[in-house]
Amino acid sequence: MTLKLRLASVFDNPNCLLGRRNRNQFLVTLLVNIATFSHGLGVGWMSPVMRDLQTEDSPLDFPVLVDEVSWIGSLVGIGSVVGNLLAGFLQDRIGRKLVLFFIALPYTIFWCLVYFVQSVEFLYIGRLMAGMTGGACYVVLPTFISEIADSNVRGRLGSIILLSVNTGVLAGYIVSSSVEYFTSPPFIIALPVCYFICNFLFPETPHHLIRKGKFEAAKRSFMFYKNIRRDDLKAESEFEELKYLLTKEQTEKGKSFDYRDFITKPAFKAYASAGVLLICNQFSASFCVTTYLSDVFAASHTTLNLSMCTIIIGVLQIVGNYVTTLLCDKYGRRILMLTSTSGASVCLLAFGSFTYFANRTDLSVVGWLPLLILSFFVLFCNIGMVGCLFVVLVELFPAKIRSVGVSTFVVILSSTVFLTLKIFPICMAVWGISVTMWCCSGITFAGFLYFLFFLEETNGKSLLEA
C-alpha cells in the first residue's frame, strides 16, 4: 500500500513526464522521435562504412576515392537544407502532422539506394535523401513538440530530439561494426514503416488547428495532449485562453506583420544569440567528430581498438543528452550553455595538444588519453550546444517572427553542416588534426564569452510572449 501511494504521488507530480497531465505529451514525443532515431542510425552507420570504403576490405565492387568519401559525408548537409526549406514551407500550410508523415519517404529511399548500390552516385543520392529526412525533422519536430508540451516539461521533451539522434548514432556504430554491409538495410527499413504507422495514433497540434479555424478539432487535440476529460472546467478555461491568445496573435500578425518586426531590438538580440549558437554547434566540430569519428581516432595516436572507441563515444553522447533532459528545465538553458562551451573548448585544446606532442614523441604509454579527452568533449557538447540547441532556438525569437526566424536559422545550420563536413577532412589533411582542433577550441571559447555576457535565460518563457 505504501508503494502504491508513493507511485501515486510520483505520477501526480506535475513535473513527472509519466504524470497524468504529461503522459500523452511524452509518449507522442517518443513516437515522433522514431524519425530522429532513424536519422541518427544512418549517420552512425555511415561513419565506419566511409572508412572501410577506402580500404581493400570495401564491401562494394567499385573503388571509392577520398574526395568521393568527403562528398558522401557532406551531401547530407545539402539534403538537410532541402528538407529544412520544404518542411518550413509546408508545416504552416498543410500542418505539422502531414509533414511528419512525409519524412518517412526520403529515409526509405536512402536505405533502398544503399542496398541496391551500383556506383558512388547511388550513395550520393542516398545521403541527399537522408539529409532531407534530418533537415525536415529539425524544423518540424521542435515546433510540433513545443506546441503539444506544457512549459514545465518543454525543455526535457525538446531535448529528446537530439537524445534520439545520438541513440540512433550509437546503434548505427554498433550495427555497422557488427553486421555486414548488405545485411542491415532490409531490417533497418522497417523503422520508417513503423514510424509512418505510429503517426496515425495522435492528432494535429491544437495550435495549428486553432490557427486554421478548426476549433472543435483543436479542443479534442488539446484534451488528448493534456490527457484531461472534456468536463474539466479548468481545462475548458485553459483551452479558451489559448484559443483567444492564438486568435489575437493571428489577427495582429495579419495586420502588422511587416519588415519592422524583423528590425526590433529583441529580434536583433535573437539573431545574434542564434548565430553564435549555430557557430558554436558546428565549428566546435561536434557533428564533424561524430561523422568522421573513425578517422579522428585513427589520427589521434590512440593504442585502443577503434571500433570500441567509437561505440564508447556513442554511449557518452546519449549520456550527455540524457543529462540535458534532467537539467534543462531545472537549472535553465544558460548555465548549460556556459558549461558546455567552456568544457568543450578545454577538451579541444587538450586533444590538439596531445596529438601535437604525440607526433614528436612516443606517448603510447598514455594511448588511452585521446578516448578520455574525446569522451569529456562529447559529454560537454551534448549537455548544451547540441542537447539544448533546438529548445533555445525556438525560445529566442519573438512570437511574431518565430516561425520565419527558426526556419531561417535551421536552413543556415544545415548549410553550415555541409560546409563543415566538407572542409573538416581537408583541414585535417592540410593543417593536421592538432591545428584543426585548436581552431575549433578558439571558436568555441569565443562562444562561451558571448554567452557569458549576452545570453539571457529563456527557461519558462511562454511561446506567446513577444
Coordinates of C-alpha atoms in Angstrom, one line a residue:
M1 CA 0.0 0.0 0.0
T2 CA 2.8 2.3 0.8
L3 CA 4.5 1.6 -2.5
K4 CA 1.2 2.3 -4.3
L5 CA 0.9 5.6 -2.5
R6 CA 4.4 6.5 -3.4
L7 CA 3.8 5.7 -7.1
A8 CA 0.6 7.7 -7.0
S9 CA 2.5 10.7 -5.5
V10 CA 5.1 10.4 -8.3
F11 CA 2.6 10.3 -11.1
D12 CA 0.6 13.2 -9.6
N13 CA 3.7 15.4 -9.7
P14 CA 3.2 18.0 -12.4
N15 CA 6.9 17.8 -13.4
C16 CA 6.9 14.0 -13.9
L17 CA 6.9 13.0 -17.6
L18 CA 4.7 10.0 -16.9
G19 CA 2.3 12.0 -14.7
R20 CA -1.3 12.1 -15.9
R21 CA -1.0 15.6 -17.4
N22 CA 2.3 15.0 -19.3
R23 CA 1.9 11.3 -20.2
N24 CA 0.5 11.7 -23.7
Q25 CA 2.9 14.5 -24.5
F26 CA 5.8 12.3 -23.5
L27 CA 4.6 9.2 -25.4
V28 CA 3.8 11.1 -28.6
T29 CA 7.3 12.8 -28.3
L30 CA 8.8 9.3 -28.2
L31 CA 6.8 8.1 -31.2
V32 CA 7.7 11.1 -33.5
N33 CA 11.4 10.7 -32.5
I34 CA 11.5 7.3 -34.2
A35 CA 12.3 9.5 -37.2
T36 CA 15.3 11.2 -35.4
F37 CA 16.5 7.8 -34.1
S38 CA 16.4 6.5 -37.7
H39 CA 18.3 9.5 -39.0
G40 CA 21.0 9.1 -36.3
L41 CA 21.2 5.4 -37.1
G42 CA 22.0 6.3 -40.7
V43 CA 24.7 8.9 -39.7
G44 CA 26.3 6.4 -37.3
W45 CA 26.2 3.5 -39.7
M46 CA 28.0 5.5 -42.4
S47 CA 30.9 6.5 -40.2
P48 CA 32.7 3.1 -40.1
V49 CA 31.5 2.4 -43.7
M50 CA 33.1 5.5 -45.1
R51 CA 36.4 4.4 -43.5
D52 CA 36.0 0.9 -45.0
L53 CA 35.2 2.1 -48.5
Q54 CA 38.7 3.5 -48.8
T55 CA 40.4 0.1 -47.9
E56 CA 40.9 -3.2 -49.6
D57 CA 38.1 -4.6 -47.3
S58 CA 35.5 -2.4 -49.0
P59 CA 32.1 -4.2 -49.3
L60 CA 31.5 -2.6 -52.7
D61 CA 32.8 -3.9 -56.0
F62 CA 33.9 -0.4 -57.2
P63 CA 36.6 1.9 -55.9
V64 CA 35.7 5.0 -53.8
L65 CA 38.3 7.8 -53.6
V66 CA 39.0 10.2 -50.7
D67 CA 37.3 13.1 -52.5
E68 CA 34.2 11.0 -53.1
V69 CA 34.1 10.0 -49.5
S70 CA 34.1 13.7 -48.5
W71 CA 31.1 14.2 -50.8
I72 CA 29.4 11.2 -49.3
G73 CA 30.0 12.7 -45.8
S74 CA 28.9 16.3 -46.7
L75 CA 26.0 15.8 -49.1
V76 CA 23.8 15.1 -46.0
G77 CA 24.1 18.9 -45.4
I78 CA 22.7 19.8 -48.8
G79 CA 19.8 17.4 -48.3
S80 CA 19.2 18.9 -44.9
V81 CA 18.8 22.4 -46.5
V82 CA 16.3 21.0 -48.9
G83 CA 14.4 19.3 -46.0
N84 CA 14.5 22.5 -44.0
L85 CA 13.0 24.5 -46.8
L86 CA 10.3 22.0 -47.7
A87 CA 9.3 21.5 -44.0
G88 CA 9.4 25.2 -43.3
F89 CA 7.2 26.0 -46.3
L90 CA 4.7 23.2 -45.7
Q91 CA 4.3 23.0 -42.0
D92 CA 2.1 26.1 -41.7
R93 CA 0.2 25.3 -44.8
I94 CA -0.7 21.6 -44.6
G95 CA 0.1 21.1 -40.9
R96 CA 2.8 19.6 -38.8
K97 CA 1.4 16.1 -38.9
L98 CA 1.3 15.7 -42.7
V99 CA 4.9 16.9 -42.8
L100 CA 5.7 14.2 -40.2
F101 CA 4.2 11.6 -42.5
F102 CA 6.3 12.7 -45.5
I103 CA 9.5 12.4 -43.5
A104 CA 9.4 8.6 -43.8
L105 CA 9.7 8.7 -47.7
P106 CA 13.2 10.0 -48.3
Y107 CA 14.6 7.9 -45.5
T108 CA 13.2 4.7 -47.1
I109 CA 14.7 5.8 -50.4
F110 CA 18.1 6.2 -48.7
W111 CA 18.2 2.6 -47.4
C112 CA 17.0 1.2 -50.8
L113 CA 19.8 3.0 -52.6
V114 CA 22.3 1.8 -50.0
Y115 CA 21.2 -1.8 -50.6
F116 CA 20.9 -1.7 -54.4
V117 CA 24.1 0.4 -54.8
Q118 CA 25.7 0.1 -58.3
S119 CA 28.0 3.2 -58.2
V120 CA 29.1 6.0 -55.9
E121 CA 26.3 8.2 -57.3
F122 CA 23.8 5.9 -55.5
L123 CA 25.4 6.8 -52.2
Y124 CA 25.4 10.5 -53.2
I125 CA 21.7 10.5 -53.8
G126 CA 21.1 8.3 -50.8
R127 CA 22.9 10.7 -48.4
L128 CA 21.0 13.5 -50.0
M129 CA 17.7 11.7 -49.1
A130 CA 19.0 11.0 -45.6
G131 CA 19.8 14.7 -45.2
M132 CA 16.3 15.6 -46.3
T133 CA 14.9 13.5 -43.5
G134 CA 17.1 15.0 -40.9
G135 CA 16.5 18.6 -42.2
A136 CA 12.8 18.2 -42.1
C137 CA 13.0 16.6 -38.6
Y138 CA 15.0 19.6 -37.3
V139 CA 12.3 22.1 -38.5
V140 CA 9.0 20.4 -37.8
L141 CA 9.8 18.4 -34.6
P142 CA 10.9 21.3 -32.4
T143 CA 7.7 23.2 -33.5
F144 CA 5.5 20.1 -33.0
I145 CA 6.8 19.3 -29.5
S146 CA 6.8 22.9 -28.3
E147 CA 3.1 23.2 -29.3
I148 CA 2.0 20.0 -27.5
A149 CA 4.1 20.3 -24.4
D150 CA 3.5 22.2 -21.2
S151 CA 6.1 24.9 -20.4
N152 CA 7.4 23.0 -17.3
V153 CA 8.4 19.9 -19.4
R154 CA 9.0 21.6 -22.8
G155 CA 12.8 21.7 -22.3
R156 CA 13.0 18.0 -21.4
L157 CA 10.7 16.9 -24.2
G158 CA 12.6 19.1 -26.7
S159 CA 15.9 17.7 -25.7
I160 CA 14.7 14.2 -26.6
I161 CA 15.2 15.1 -30.3
L162 CA 18.9 15.0 -30.0
L163 CA 18.9 12.3 -27.4
S164 CA 17.1 10.1 -30.0
V165 CA 19.6 11.2 -32.8
N166 CA 22.5 10.2 -30.6
T167 CA 20.9 6.9 -29.6
G168 CA 20.5 6.2 -33.3
V169 CA 24.1 7.1 -33.9
L170 CA 25.3 4.6 -31.3
A171 CA 23.0 1.9 -32.8
G172 CA 24.5 2.8 -36.2
Y173 CA 28.1 2.4 -34.9
I174 CA 27.2 -1.0 -33.4
V175 CA 25.3 -2.3 -36.4
S176 CA 28.0 -1.1 -38.9
S177 CA 30.8 -2.6 -36.8
S178 CA 29.0 -5.9 -36.2
V179 CA 26.9 -6.7 -39.3
E180 CA 27.9 -6.9 -42.9
Y181 CA 27.1 -4.0 -45.3
F182 CA 24.3 -5.7 -47.2
T183 CA 22.7 -7.5 -44.2
S184 CA 21.4 -4.5 -42.2
P185 CA 19.3 -2.4 -44.7
P186 CA 16.4 -4.9 -45.1
F187 CA 15.9 -4.8 -41.4
I188 CA 16.5 -1.1 -40.8
I189 CA 13.9 -0.2 -43.4
A190 CA 11.3 -1.4 -41.0
L191 CA 11.9 1.7 -38.9
P192 CA 10.3 4.2 -41.3
V193 CA 7.4 1.8 -41.9
C194 CA 6.7 1.7 -38.1
Y195 CA 7.2 5.4 -37.8
F196 CA 4.6 6.0 -40.6
I197 CA 2.0 3.8 -38.9
C198 CA 2.6 5.4 -35.5
N199 CA 1.7 8.8 -36.9
F200 CA -1.9 7.6 -37.2
L201 CA -2.1 7.3 -33.3
F202 CA -2.2 11.0 -32.4
P203 CA -3.8 14.3 -33.7
E204 CA -2.5 17.5 -35.2
T205 CA -1.3 20.1 -32.7
P206 CA -4.1 22.4 -31.1
H207 CA -2.1 25.5 -32.1
H208 CA -2.2 24.7 -35.8
L209 CA -5.8 23.7 -35.7
I210 CA -6.8 26.9 -33.9
R211 CA -4.9 29.0 -36.5
K212 CA -6.8 27.2 -39.2
G213 CA -10.2 27.9 -37.5
K214 CA -10.9 24.2 -36.7
F215 CA -11.9 24.9 -33.1
E216 CA -13.6 21.6 -32.3
A217 CA -10.8 19.5 -33.6
A218 CA -8.4 21.8 -31.7
K219 CA -10.3 21.2 -28.5
R220 CA -10.1 17.4 -28.9
S221 CA -6.4 17.7 -29.7
F222 CA -5.9 19.9 -26.6
M223 CA -7.7 17.4 -24.4
F224 CA -5.7 14.5 -25.8
Y225 CA -2.3 16.1 -25.3
K226 CA -3.2 17.3 -21.8
N227 CA -4.8 13.9 -21.0
I228 CA -7.9 15.5 -19.4
R229 CA -11.6 14.9 -19.6
R230 CA -14.0 17.2 -21.6
D231 CA -16.0 18.1 -18.4
D232 CA -12.9 19.5 -16.7
L233 CA -13.9 23.2 -16.2
K234 CA -10.3 24.3 -15.5
A235 CA -9.2 22.6 -18.8
E236 CA -12.0 24.3 -20.7
S237 CA -10.9 27.7 -19.4
E238 CA -7.3 26.9 -20.3
F239 CA -8.3 26.0 -23.8
E240 CA -10.4 29.1 -24.3
E241 CA -7.4 31.2 -23.1
L242 CA -5.1 29.5 -25.6
K243 CA -7.7 30.0 -28.3
Y244 CA -8.1 33.7 -27.5
L245 CA -4.3 34.3 -27.4
L246 CA -3.7 32.5 -30.7
T247 CA -6.6 34.1 -32.5
K248 CA -5.4 37.5 -31.2
E249 CA -1.9 36.7 -32.4
Q250 CA -3.2 35.7 -35.8
T251 CA -5.2 38.9 -36.1
E252 CA -2.3 41.1 -35.1
K253 CA 0.0 39.2 -37.3
G254 CA -2.2 39.8 -40.3
K255 CA -2.5 43.5 -39.6
S256 CA 1.1 44.4 -38.7
F257 CA 3.5 41.6 -39.9
D258 CA 6.0 43.6 -41.9
Y259 CA 9.7 44.2 -42.1
R260 CA 9.7 46.3 -38.9
D261 CA 9.0 43.2 -36.9
F262 CA 12.4 41.9 -38.0
I263 CA 14.4 45.0 -37.0
T264 CA 13.3 45.4 -33.4
K265 CA 15.8 45.2 -30.5
P266 CA 14.5 41.8 -29.3
A267 CA 14.8 40.5 -32.9
F268 CA 18.4 41.6 -33.3
K269 CA 19.3 40.0 -29.9
A270 CA 17.7 36.8 -31.1
Y271 CA 19.7 36.9 -34.4
A272 CA 23.0 37.4 -32.5
S273 CA 22.4 34.7 -30.0
A274 CA 21.1 32.2 -32.6
G275 CA 24.0 33.0 -34.8
V276 CA 26.6 32.4 -32.1
L277 CA 24.7 29.2 -31.0
L278 CA 24.9 27.8 -34.6
I279 CA 28.6 28.7 -35.0
C280 CA 29.4 27.0 -31.7
N281 CA 27.3 24.0 -32.6
Q282 CA 29.1 23.4 -35.9
F283 CA 32.6 24.9 -35.6
S284 CA 33.2 23.2 -32.3
A285 CA 33.5 20.1 -34.6
S286 CA 30.7 18.4 -32.6
F287 CA 29.0 17.0 -35.7
C288 CA 32.2 16.5 -37.7
V289 CA 33.7 14.4 -34.9
T290 CA 30.5 12.2 -34.9
T291 CA 30.6 11.8 -38.7
Y292 CA 34.3 11.2 -39.1
L293 CA 34.8 9.6 -35.7
S294 CA 36.7 6.6 -37.0
D295 CA 39.2 8.9 -38.9
V296 CA 39.6 11.2 -35.9
F297 CA 40.6 8.2 -33.7
A298 CA 42.9 6.8 -36.4
A299 CA 44.8 10.2 -36.4
S300 CA 44.9 10.5 -32.6
H301 CA 47.7 8.0 -31.9
T302 CA 45.4 6.0 -29.6
T303 CA 46.5 2.5 -28.8
L304 CA 42.9 1.3 -28.2
N305 CA 40.7 -0.6 -30.6
L306 CA 39.0 1.9 -33.0
S307 CA 35.6 0.2 -33.0
M308 CA 35.5 0.0 -29.2
C309 CA 36.4 3.8 -29.0
T310 CA 33.6 4.6 -31.5
I311 CA 31.0 2.7 -29.5
I312 CA 32.1 4.3 -26.2
I313 CA 31.7 7.8 -27.7
G314 CA 28.3 6.8 -29.0
V315 CA 27.2 5.8 -25.4
L316 CA 28.5 9.1 -24.0
Q317 CA 26.6 11.1 -26.5
I318 CA 23.4 9.5 -25.1
V319 CA 24.5 10.1 -21.5
G320 CA 25.2 13.8 -22.3
N321 CA 21.7 14.2 -23.9
Y322 CA 20.0 12.3 -21.0
V323 CA 21.7 14.7 -18.5
T324 CA 20.3 17.6 -20.6
T325 CA 16.7 16.2 -20.2
L326 CA 17.2 16.1 -16.4
L327 CA 18.9 19.5 -16.0
C328 CA 17.4 21.7 -18.8
D329 CA 14.2 22.7 -17.0
K330 CA 15.7 22.5 -13.5
Y331 CA 18.7 24.8 -13.9
G332 CA 17.9 26.6 -17.1
R333 CA 19.5 26.8 -20.5
R334 CA 22.1 29.5 -19.9
I335 CA 24.1 27.6 -17.3
L336 CA 24.2 24.5 -19.5
M337 CA 25.4 26.5 -22.5
L338 CA 28.2 28.1 -20.4
T339 CA 29.3 24.7 -19.0
S340 CA 29.1 23.1 -22.5
T341 CA 31.1 25.8 -24.4
S342 CA 33.8 26.2 -21.7
G343 CA 34.3 22.4 -21.2
A344 CA 34.3 21.6 -24.9
S345 CA 36.9 24.4 -25.6
V346 CA 39.3 23.0 -23.0
C347 CA 38.8 19.4 -24.3
L348 CA 39.6 20.5 -27.9
L349 CA 42.7 22.4 -26.7
A350 CA 43.8 19.3 -24.8
F351 CA 43.1 16.9 -27.7
G352 CA 45.0 19.1 -30.2
S353 CA 48.0 19.4 -27.7
F354 CA 48.1 15.6 -27.2
T355 CA 48.2 14.9 -31.0
Y356 CA 50.8 17.6 -31.4
F357 CA 53.2 16.1 -28.9
A358 CA 52.3 12.5 -30.0
N359 CA 53.7 13.4 -33.5
R360 CA 57.0 14.3 -31.9
T361 CA 57.5 11.8 -29.2
D362 CA 56.2 8.3 -28.2
L363 CA 53.1 8.7 -26.0
S364 CA 51.9 5.2 -26.3
V365 CA 52.0 4.7 -22.6
V366 CA 49.0 7.1 -22.4
G367 CA 47.5 5.9 -25.6
W368 CA 44.1 5.8 -23.8
L369 CA 44.1 9.6 -23.4
P370 CA 42.5 10.6 -26.7
L371 CA 39.5 8.5 -25.8
L372 CA 39.3 10.1 -22.4
I373 CA 39.5 13.6 -23.8
L374 CA 37.0 13.0 -26.6
S375 CA 34.7 11.4 -24.1
F376 CA 34.6 14.6 -22.0
F377 CA 34.3 16.6 -25.2
V378 CA 31.2 14.7 -26.3
L379 CA 29.7 15.0 -22.9
F380 CA 30.2 18.7 -22.7
C381 CA 28.9 19.3 -26.2
N382 CA 25.7 17.2 -25.6
I383 CA 24.7 18.9 -22.4
G384 CA 24.4 22.3 -24.0
M385 CA 25.5 23.2 -27.5
V386 CA 23.9 20.1 -29.0
G387 CA 21.4 19.0 -26.4
C388 CA 19.7 22.4 -25.9
L389 CA 20.1 23.7 -29.5
F390 CA 16.5 23.4 -30.7
V391 CA 15.0 24.2 -27.4
V392 CA 16.9 27.5 -27.1
L393 CA 16.5 28.3 -30.8
V394 CA 12.7 28.2 -30.6
E395 CA 12.6 30.2 -27.3
L396 CA 15.0 33.0 -28.5
F397 CA 12.8 34.6 -31.2
P398 CA 9.8 36.9 -30.5
A399 CA 6.5 35.3 -31.2
K400 CA 5.7 37.3 -34.4
I401 CA 8.8 36.2 -36.2
R402 CA 9.4 32.9 -34.5
S403 CA 8.3 30.6 -37.4
V404 CA 10.3 32.5 -40.0
G405 CA 13.3 33.1 -37.7
V406 CA 13.6 29.5 -36.6
S407 CA 13.2 28.1 -40.1
T408 CA 15.8 30.5 -41.5
F409 CA 18.4 29.7 -38.9
V410 CA 17.8 25.9 -39.3
V411 CA 18.4 26.3 -43.0
I412 CA 21.6 28.2 -42.1
L413 CA 22.5 25.4 -39.7
S414 CA 22.1 22.8 -42.5
S415 CA 24.2 24.8 -44.9
T416 CA 26.9 25.1 -42.2
V417 CA 26.7 21.3 -41.7
F418 CA 27.6 20.8 -45.4
L419 CA 30.4 23.4 -45.2
T420 CA 32.0 21.9 -42.0
L421 CA 31.6 18.3 -43.1
K422 CA 33.3 19.2 -46.5
I423 CA 36.2 21.2 -45.1
F424 CA 36.9 19.2 -41.9
P425 CA 38.7 16.3 -43.6
I426 CA 40.5 18.8 -45.8
C427 CA 41.7 20.8 -42.8
M428 CA 42.9 17.6 -41.1
A429 CA 44.9 16.7 -44.3
V430 CA 46.3 20.2 -44.9
W431 CA 46.8 21.6 -41.3
G432 CA 46.9 18.4 -39.4
I433 CA 44.5 17.3 -36.6
S434 CA 46.2 19.5 -33.9
V435 CA 45.8 22.9 -35.6
T436 CA 42.2 21.9 -36.7
M437 CA 41.3 21.2 -33.1
W438 CA 43.0 24.3 -31.8
C439 CA 41.0 26.4 -34.2
C440 CA 37.7 24.8 -33.1
S441 CA 38.7 25.4 -29.5
G442 CA 39.2 29.1 -30.1
I443 CA 35.8 29.5 -31.8
T444 CA 34.1 27.6 -29.0
F445 CA 35.7 29.7 -26.3
A446 CA 34.6 32.9 -28.2
G447 CA 31.1 31.5 -28.0
F448 CA 31.5 30.9 -24.2
L449 CA 32.4 34.6 -23.8
Y450 CA 29.4 35.7 -25.8
F451 CA 27.0 33.5 -23.7
L452 CA 28.6 34.7 -20.5
F453 CA 27.9 38.4 -21.2
F454 CA 24.9 38.4 -23.5
L455 CA 22.8 35.2 -23.4
E456 CA 19.5 35.7 -21.5
E457 CA 17.8 32.8 -19.7
T458 CA 14.8 31.5 -21.7
N459 CA 13.6 28.8 -19.3
G460 CA 9.9 29.1 -18.6
K461 CA 9.3 31.7 -21.3
S462 CA 5.9 31.5 -22.8
L463 CA 5.8 30.9 -26.6
L464 CA 3.2 33.6 -26.9
E465 CA 5.5 36.2 -25.4
A466 CA 6.5 39.0 -27.8

